[in-house]
mmCIF file of N, CA and C in Angstrom:
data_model
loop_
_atom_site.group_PDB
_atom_site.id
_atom_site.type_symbol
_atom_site.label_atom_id
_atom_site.label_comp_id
_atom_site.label_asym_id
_atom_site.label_seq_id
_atom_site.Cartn_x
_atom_site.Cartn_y
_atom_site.Cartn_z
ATOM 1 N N UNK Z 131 153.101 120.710 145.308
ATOM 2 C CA UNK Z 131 152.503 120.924 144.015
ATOM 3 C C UNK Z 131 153.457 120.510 142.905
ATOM 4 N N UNK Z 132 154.807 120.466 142.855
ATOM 5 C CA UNK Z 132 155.632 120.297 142.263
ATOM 6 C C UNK Z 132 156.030 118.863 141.999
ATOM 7 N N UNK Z 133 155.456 117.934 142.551
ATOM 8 C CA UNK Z 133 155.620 116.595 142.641
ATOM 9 C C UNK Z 133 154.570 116.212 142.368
ATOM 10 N N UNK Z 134 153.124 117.002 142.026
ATOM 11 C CA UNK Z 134 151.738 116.074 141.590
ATOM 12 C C UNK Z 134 151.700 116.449 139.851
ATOM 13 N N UNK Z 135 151.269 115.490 139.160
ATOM 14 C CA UNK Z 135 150.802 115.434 137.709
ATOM 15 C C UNK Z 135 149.924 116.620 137.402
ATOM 16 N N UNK Z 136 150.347 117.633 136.805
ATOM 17 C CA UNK Z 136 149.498 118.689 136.784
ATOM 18 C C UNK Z 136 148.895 118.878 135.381
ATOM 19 N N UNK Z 137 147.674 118.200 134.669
ATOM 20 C CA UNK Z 137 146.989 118.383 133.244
ATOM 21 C C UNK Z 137 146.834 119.415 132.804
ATOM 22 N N UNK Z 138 147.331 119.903 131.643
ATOM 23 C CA UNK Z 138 146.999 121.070 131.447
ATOM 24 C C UNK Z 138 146.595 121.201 129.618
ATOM 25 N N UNK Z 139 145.698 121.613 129.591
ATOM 26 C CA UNK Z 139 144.822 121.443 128.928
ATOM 27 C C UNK Z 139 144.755 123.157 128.062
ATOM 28 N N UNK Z 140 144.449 122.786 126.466
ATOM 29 C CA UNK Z 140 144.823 123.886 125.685
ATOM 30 C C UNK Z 140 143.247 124.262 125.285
ATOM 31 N N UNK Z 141 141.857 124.150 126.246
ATOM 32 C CA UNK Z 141 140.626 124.535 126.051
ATOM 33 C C UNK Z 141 140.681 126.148 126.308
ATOM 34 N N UNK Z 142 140.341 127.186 125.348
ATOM 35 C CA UNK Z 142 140.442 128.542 125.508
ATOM 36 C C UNK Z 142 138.435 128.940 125.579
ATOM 37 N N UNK Z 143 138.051 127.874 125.281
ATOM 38 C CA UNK Z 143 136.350 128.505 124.827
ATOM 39 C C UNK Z 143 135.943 129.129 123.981
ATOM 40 N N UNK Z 144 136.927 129.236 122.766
ATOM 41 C CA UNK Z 144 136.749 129.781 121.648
ATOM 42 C C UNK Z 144 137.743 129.221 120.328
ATOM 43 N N UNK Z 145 137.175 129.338 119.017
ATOM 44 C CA UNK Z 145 138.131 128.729 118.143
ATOM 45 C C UNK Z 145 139.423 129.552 117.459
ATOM 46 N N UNK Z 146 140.930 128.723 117.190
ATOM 47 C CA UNK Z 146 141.565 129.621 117.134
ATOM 48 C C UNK Z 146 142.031 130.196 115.549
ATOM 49 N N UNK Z 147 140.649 129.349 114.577
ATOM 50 C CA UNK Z 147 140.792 130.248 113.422
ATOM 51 C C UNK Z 147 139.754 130.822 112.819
ATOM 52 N N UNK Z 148 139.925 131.105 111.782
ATOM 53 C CA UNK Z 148 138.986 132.965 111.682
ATOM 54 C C UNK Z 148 137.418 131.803 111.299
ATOM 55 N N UNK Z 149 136.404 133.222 111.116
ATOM 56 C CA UNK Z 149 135.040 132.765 111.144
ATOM 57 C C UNK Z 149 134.834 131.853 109.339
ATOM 58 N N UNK Z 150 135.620 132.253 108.581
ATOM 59 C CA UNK Z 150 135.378 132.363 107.374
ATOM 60 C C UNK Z 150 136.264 130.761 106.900
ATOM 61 N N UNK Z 151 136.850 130.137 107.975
ATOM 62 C CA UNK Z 151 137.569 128.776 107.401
ATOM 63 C C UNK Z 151 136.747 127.403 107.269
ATOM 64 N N UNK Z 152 135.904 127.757 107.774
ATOM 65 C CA UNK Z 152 135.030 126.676 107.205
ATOM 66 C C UNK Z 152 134.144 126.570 106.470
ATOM 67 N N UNK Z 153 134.057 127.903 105.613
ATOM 68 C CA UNK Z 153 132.628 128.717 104.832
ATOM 69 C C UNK Z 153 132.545 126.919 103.477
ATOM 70 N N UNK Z 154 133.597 126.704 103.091
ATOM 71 C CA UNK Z 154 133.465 126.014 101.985
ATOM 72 C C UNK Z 154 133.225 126.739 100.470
ATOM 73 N N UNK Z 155 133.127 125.562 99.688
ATOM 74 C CA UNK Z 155 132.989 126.528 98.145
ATOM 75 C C UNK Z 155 131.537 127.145 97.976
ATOM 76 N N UNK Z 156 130.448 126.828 98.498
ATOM 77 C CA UNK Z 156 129.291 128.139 98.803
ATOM 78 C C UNK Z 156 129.112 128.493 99.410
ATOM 79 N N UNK Z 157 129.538 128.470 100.894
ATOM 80 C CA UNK Z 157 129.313 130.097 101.276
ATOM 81 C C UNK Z 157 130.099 130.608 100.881
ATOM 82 N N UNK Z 158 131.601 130.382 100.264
ATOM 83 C CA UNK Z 158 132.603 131.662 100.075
ATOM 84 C C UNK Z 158 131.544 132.369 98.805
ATOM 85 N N UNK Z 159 131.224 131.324 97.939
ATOM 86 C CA UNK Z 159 130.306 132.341 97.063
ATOM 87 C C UNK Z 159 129.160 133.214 97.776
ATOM 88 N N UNK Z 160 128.626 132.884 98.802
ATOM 89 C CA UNK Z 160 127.265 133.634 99.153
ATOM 90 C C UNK Z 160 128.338 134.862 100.089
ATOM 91 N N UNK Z 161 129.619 134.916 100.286
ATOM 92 C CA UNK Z 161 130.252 136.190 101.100
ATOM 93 C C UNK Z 161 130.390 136.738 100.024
ATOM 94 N N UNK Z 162 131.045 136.124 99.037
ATOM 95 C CA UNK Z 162 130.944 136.953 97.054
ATOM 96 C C UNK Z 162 129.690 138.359 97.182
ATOM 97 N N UNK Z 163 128.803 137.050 97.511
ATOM 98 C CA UNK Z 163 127.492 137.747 96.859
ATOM 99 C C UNK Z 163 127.217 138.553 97.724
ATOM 100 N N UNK Z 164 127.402 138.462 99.016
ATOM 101 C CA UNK Z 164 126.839 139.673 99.729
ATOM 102 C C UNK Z 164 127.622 140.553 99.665
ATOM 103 N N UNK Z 165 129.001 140.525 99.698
ATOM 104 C CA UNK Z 165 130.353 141.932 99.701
ATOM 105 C C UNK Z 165 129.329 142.303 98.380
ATOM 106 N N UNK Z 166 128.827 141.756 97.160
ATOM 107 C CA UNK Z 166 128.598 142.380 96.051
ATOM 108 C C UNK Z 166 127.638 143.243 96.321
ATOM 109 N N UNK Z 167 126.597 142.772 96.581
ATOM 110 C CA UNK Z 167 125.064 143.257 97.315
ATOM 111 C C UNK Z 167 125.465 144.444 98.348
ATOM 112 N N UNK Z 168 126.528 144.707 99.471
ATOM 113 C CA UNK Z 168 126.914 145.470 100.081
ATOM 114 C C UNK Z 168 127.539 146.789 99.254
ATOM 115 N N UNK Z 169 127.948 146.458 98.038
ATOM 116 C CA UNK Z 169 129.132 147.704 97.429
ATOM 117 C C UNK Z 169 127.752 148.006 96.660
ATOM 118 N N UNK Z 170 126.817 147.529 96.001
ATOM 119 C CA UNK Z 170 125.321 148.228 95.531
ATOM 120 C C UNK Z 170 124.871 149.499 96.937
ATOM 121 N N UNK Z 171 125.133 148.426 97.877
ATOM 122 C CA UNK Z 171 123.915 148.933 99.074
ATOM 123 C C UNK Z 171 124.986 150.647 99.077
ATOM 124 N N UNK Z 172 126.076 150.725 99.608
ATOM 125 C CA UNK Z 172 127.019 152.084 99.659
ATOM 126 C C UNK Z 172 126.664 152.643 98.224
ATOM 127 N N UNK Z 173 126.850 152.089 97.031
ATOM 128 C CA UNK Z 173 126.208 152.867 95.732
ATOM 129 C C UNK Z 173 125.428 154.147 96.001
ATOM 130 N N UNK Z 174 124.310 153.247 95.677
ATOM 131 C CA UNK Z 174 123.086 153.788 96.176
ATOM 132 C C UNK Z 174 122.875 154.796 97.037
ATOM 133 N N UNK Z 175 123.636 154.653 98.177
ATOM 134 C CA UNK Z 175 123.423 155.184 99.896
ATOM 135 C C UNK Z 175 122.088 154.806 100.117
ATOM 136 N N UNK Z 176 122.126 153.783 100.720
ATOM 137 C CA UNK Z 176 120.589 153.150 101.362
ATOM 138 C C UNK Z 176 120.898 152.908 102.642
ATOM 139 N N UNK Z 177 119.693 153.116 103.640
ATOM 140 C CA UNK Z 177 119.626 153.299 104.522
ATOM 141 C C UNK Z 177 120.773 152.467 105.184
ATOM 142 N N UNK Z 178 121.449 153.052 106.734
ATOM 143 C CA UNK Z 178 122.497 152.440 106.803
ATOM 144 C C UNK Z 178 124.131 152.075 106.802
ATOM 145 N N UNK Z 179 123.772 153.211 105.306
ATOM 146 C CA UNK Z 179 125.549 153.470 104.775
ATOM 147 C C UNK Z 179 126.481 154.556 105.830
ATOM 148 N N UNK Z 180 127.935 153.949 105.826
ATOM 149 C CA UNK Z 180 128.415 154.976 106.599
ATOM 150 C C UNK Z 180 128.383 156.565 105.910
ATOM 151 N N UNK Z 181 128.646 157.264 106.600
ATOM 152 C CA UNK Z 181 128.629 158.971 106.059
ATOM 153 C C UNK Z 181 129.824 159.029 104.996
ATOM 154 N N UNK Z 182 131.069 158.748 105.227
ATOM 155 C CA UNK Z 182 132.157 157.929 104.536
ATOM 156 C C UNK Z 182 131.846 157.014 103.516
ATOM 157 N N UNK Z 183 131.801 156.988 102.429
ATOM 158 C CA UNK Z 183 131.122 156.014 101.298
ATOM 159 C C UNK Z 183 132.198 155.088 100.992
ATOM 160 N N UNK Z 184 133.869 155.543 101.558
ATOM 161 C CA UNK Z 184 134.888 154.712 101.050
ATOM 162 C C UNK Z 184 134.798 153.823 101.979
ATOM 163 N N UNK Z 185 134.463 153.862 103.487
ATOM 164 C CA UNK Z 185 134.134 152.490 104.171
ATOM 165 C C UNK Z 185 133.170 152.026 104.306
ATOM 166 N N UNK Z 186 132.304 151.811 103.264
ATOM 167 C CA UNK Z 186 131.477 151.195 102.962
ATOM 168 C C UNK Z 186 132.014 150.566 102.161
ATOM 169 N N UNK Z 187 132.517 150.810 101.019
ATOM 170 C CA UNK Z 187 133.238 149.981 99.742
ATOM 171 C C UNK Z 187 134.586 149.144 100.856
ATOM 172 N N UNK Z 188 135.009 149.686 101.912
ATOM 173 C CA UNK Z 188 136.240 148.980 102.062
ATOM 174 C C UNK Z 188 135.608 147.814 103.005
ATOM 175 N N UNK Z 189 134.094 147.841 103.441
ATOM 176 C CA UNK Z 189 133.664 146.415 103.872
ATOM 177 C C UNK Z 189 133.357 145.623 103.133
ATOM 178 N N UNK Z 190 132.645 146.344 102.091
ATOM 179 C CA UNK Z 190 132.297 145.704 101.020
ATOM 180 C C UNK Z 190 133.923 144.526 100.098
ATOM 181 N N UNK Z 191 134.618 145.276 99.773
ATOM 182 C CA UNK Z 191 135.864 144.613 99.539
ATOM 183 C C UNK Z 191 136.353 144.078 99.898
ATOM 184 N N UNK Z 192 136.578 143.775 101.392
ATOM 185 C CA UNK Z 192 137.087 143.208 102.723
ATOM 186 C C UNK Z 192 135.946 141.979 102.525
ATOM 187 N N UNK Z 193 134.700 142.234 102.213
ATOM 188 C CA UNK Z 193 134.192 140.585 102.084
ATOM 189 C C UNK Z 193 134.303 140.216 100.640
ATOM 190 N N UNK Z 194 133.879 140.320 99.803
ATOM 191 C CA UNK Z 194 134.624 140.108 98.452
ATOM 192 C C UNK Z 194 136.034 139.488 98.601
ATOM 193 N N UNK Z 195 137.146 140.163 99.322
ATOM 194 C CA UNK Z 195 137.880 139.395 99.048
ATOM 195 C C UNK Z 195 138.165 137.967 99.651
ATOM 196 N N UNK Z 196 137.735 138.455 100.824
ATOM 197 C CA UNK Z 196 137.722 136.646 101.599
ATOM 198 C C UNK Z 196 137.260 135.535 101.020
ATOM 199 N N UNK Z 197 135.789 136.162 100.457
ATOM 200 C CA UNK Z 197 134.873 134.832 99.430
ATOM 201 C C UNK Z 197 135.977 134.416 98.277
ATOM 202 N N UNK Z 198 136.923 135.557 97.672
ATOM 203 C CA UNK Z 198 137.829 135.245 96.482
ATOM 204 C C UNK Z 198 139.076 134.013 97.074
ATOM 205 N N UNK Z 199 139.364 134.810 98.312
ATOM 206 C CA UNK Z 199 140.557 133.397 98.677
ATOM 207 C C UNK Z 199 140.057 132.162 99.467
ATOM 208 N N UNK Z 200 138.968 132.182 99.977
ATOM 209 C CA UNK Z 200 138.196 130.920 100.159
ATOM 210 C C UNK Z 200 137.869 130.364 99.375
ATOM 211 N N UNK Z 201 137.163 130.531 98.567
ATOM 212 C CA UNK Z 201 137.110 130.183 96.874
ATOM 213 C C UNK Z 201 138.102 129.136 96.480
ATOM 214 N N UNK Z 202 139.376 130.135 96.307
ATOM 215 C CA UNK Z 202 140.145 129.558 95.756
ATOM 216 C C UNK Z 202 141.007 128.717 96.151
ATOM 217 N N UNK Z 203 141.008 128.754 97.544
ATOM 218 C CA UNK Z 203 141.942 127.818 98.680
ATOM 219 C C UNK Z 203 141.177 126.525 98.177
ATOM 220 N N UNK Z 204 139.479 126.254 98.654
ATOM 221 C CA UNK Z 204 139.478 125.707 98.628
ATOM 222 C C UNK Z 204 139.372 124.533 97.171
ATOM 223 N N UNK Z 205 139.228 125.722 95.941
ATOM 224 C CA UNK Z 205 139.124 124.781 94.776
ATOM 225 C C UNK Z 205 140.339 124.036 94.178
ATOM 226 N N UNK Z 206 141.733 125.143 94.862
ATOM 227 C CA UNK Z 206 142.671 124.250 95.088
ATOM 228 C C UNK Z 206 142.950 123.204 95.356
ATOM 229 N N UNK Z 207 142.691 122.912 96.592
ATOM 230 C CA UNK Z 207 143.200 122.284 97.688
ATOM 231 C C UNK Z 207 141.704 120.857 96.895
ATOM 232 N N UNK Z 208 140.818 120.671 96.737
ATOM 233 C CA UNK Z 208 140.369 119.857 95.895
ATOM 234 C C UNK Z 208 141.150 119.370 94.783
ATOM 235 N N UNK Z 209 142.019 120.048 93.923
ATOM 236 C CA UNK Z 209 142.343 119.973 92.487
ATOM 237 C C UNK Z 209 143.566 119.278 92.829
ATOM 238 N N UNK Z 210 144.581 119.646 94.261
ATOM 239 C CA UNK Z 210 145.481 118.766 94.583
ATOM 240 C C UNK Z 210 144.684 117.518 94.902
ATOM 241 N N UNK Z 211 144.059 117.618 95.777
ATOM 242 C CA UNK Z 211 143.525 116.195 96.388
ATOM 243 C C UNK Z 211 143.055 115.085 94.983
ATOM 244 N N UNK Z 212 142.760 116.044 94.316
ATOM 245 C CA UNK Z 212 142.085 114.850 92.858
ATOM 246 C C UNK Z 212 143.319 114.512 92.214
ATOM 247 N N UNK Z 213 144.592 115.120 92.482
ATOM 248 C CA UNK Z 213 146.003 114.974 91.475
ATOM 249 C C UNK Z 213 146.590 114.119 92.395
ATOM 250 N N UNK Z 214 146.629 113.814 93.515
ATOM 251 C CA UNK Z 214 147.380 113.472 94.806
ATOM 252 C C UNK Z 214 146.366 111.339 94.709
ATOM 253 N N UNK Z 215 145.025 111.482 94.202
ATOM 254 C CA UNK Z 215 144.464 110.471 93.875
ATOM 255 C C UNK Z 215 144.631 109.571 92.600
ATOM 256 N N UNK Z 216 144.669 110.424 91.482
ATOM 257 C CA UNK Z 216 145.250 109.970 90.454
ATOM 258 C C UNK Z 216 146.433 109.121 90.144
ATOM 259 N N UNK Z 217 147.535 110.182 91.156
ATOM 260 C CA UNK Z 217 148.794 109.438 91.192
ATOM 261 C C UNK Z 217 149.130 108.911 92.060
ATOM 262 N N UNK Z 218 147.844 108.203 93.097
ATOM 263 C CA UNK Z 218 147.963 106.848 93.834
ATOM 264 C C UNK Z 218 147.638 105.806 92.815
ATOM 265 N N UNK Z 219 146.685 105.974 91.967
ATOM 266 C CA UNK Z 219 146.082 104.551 90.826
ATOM 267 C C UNK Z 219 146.972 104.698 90.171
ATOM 268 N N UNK Z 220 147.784 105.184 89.542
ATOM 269 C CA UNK Z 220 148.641 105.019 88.543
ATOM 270 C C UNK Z 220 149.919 104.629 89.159
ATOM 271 N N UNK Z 221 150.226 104.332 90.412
ATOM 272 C CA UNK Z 221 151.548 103.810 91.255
ATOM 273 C C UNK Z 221 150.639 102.314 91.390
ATOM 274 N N UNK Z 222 149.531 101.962 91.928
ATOM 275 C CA UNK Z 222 149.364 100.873 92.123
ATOM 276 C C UNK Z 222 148.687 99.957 90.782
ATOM 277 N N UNK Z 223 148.455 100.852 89.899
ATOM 278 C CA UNK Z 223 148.541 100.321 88.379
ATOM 279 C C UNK Z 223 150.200 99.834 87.997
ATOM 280 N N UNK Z 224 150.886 100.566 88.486
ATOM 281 C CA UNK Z 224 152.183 99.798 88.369
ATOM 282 C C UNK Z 224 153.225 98.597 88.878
ATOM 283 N N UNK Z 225 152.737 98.569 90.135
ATOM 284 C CA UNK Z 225 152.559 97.374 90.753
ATOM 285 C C UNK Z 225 152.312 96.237 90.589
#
């Protein structure tokens, strides 16, 4: 066994980053909107809510905030890419 080519392969059957990295700039808003819609729903107490009203708000917040740094990762990470383009035309404007 030690002398045959042994492939080994990094397939686990599952992905190894979170559910929320590919949401983009609307769904992070529609997780916005539902963490928002969720901290109403605990408000209220509508059918559903935990007995605990603070973990309800702390799911509620827990999605709120993800939509906030998805959001913003990705409006970033655009705002470089448009600065990172700019100052390719203006190097080959110099040229």
């Amino acid at each position: 066994m030690a002398d045959q080519d042994v492939e080994q392969t990094d397939e686990r059957g599952y992905s190894p980053k979170p559910w929320w990295a590919d949401l983009g700039t609307w769904g992070a808003v529609a997780v916005i909107a539902f963490g928002g819609l969720a901290a109403v729903w605990a408000y209220f107490r509508l059918p559903g809510t935990p007995d605990e009203s603070a973990s309800g708000y702390y799911g509620a917040a827990k999605l709120i905030a993800i939509g906030l740094v998805t959001v913003g990762c990705t409006l970033l990470g655009r705002r470089r890419a448009r600065a990172a383009a700019i100052e390719e035309t203006k190097e080959r404007q110099r040229v």
